[in-house]
C-alpha positions as CSV (number, residue, x, y, z in Angstrom):
1,P,17.0,-22.9,-6.8
2,Q,15.7,-20.3,-4.0
3,I,13.3,-18.1,-4.8
4,E,14.9,-15.1,-3.5
5,A,11.7,-12.4,-2.2
6,R,13.3,-9.1,-3.9
7,W,9.7,-6.3,-2.7
8,E,9.4,-3.4,0.6
9,G,6.5,-1.5,0.7
10,Y,6.4,1.1,3.3
11,L,3.9,4.0,4.1
12,M,5.3,7.5,3.7
13,V,3.8,9.6,7.0
14,G,5.5,13.1,5.7
15,D,9.7,12.2,5.0
16,E,8.9,9.2,7.5
17,L,8.7,5.8,5.8
18,R,6.5,3.7,8.2
19,R,5.6,-0.2,8.7
20,L,2.4,-0.8,5.4
21,P,-1.3,-0.2,6.8
22,I,-2.8,-3.0,9.9
23,G,-4.7,-4.9,7.3
24,S,-2.7,-5.4,4.0
25,T,-0.1,-7.7,2.1
26,L,2.4,-7.7,0.1
27,D,4.2,-10.9,-1.3
28,P,7.7,-10.1,-0.9
29,V,8.2,-11.9,-4.1
30,S,5.7,-11.6,-6.5
31,G,5.6,-7.8,-5.6
32,I,1.4,-8.3,-5.5
33,F,0.1,-5.8,-2.3
34,S,-3.4,-5.5,-0.7
35,W,-5.6,-4.5,1.7
36,L,-8.3,-3.7,3.3
37,P,-8.7,-0.6,4.7
38,G,-10.8,-0.9,8.2
39,P,-13.2,1.4,10.0
40,G,-12.1,5.4,10.4
41,F,-9.2,5.0,7.3
42,L,-10.6,7.3,5.3
43,G,-8.1,10.1,3.8
44,D,-5.2,9.8,1.0
45,Y,-2.1,7.4,2.1
46,R,0.8,7.0,0.2
47,M,3.0,4.1,-0.2
48,V,6.4,3.7,-2.1
49,F,7.4,-0.2,-3.4
50,V,10.8,-0.4,-4.0
51,D,12.2,-3.0,-5.8
52,S,15.2,-4.2,-4.3
53,K,17.2,-5.6,-7.1
54,T,16.9,-3.1,-8.8
55,K,16.9,-0.3,-6.1
56,T,13.3,0.9,-9.1
57,K,10.9,2.3,-6.2
58,A,7.3,3.5,-7.9
59,I,5.3,6.1,-5.1
60,L,1.4,5.4,-4.8
61,T,-1.5,7.2,-3.6
62,I,-4.4,6.1,-2.2
63,R,-7.3,7.8,-1.8
64,I,-10.3,6.4,0.7
65,G,-14.0,8.0,0.9
66,V,-17.1,7.6,1.9
67,R,-19.8,7.6,-0.8
68,S,-23.2,7.7,-0.4
69,L,-26.1,5.1,-1.5
70,H,-28.9,6.6,-2.5
71,L,-31.9,3.7,-2.3
72,T,-35.2,4.1,-3.8
73,F,-38.2,1.9,-3.6
């Protein structure tokens, strides 16, 4: 039997759905999402993941910020 792709993912920008960010992947069969943001990706990113079989949606907000690392010697 053929394994069917059922997951779709989008980046929400305002009311628009766009392609997922550069550097991200979504396995359309398992639904596993991964993202290694590059330089300059700061702020909030709203992602929408849709199960095309059940038409279920999950909305996820990812916040990317900068943390200071203080080293003491």
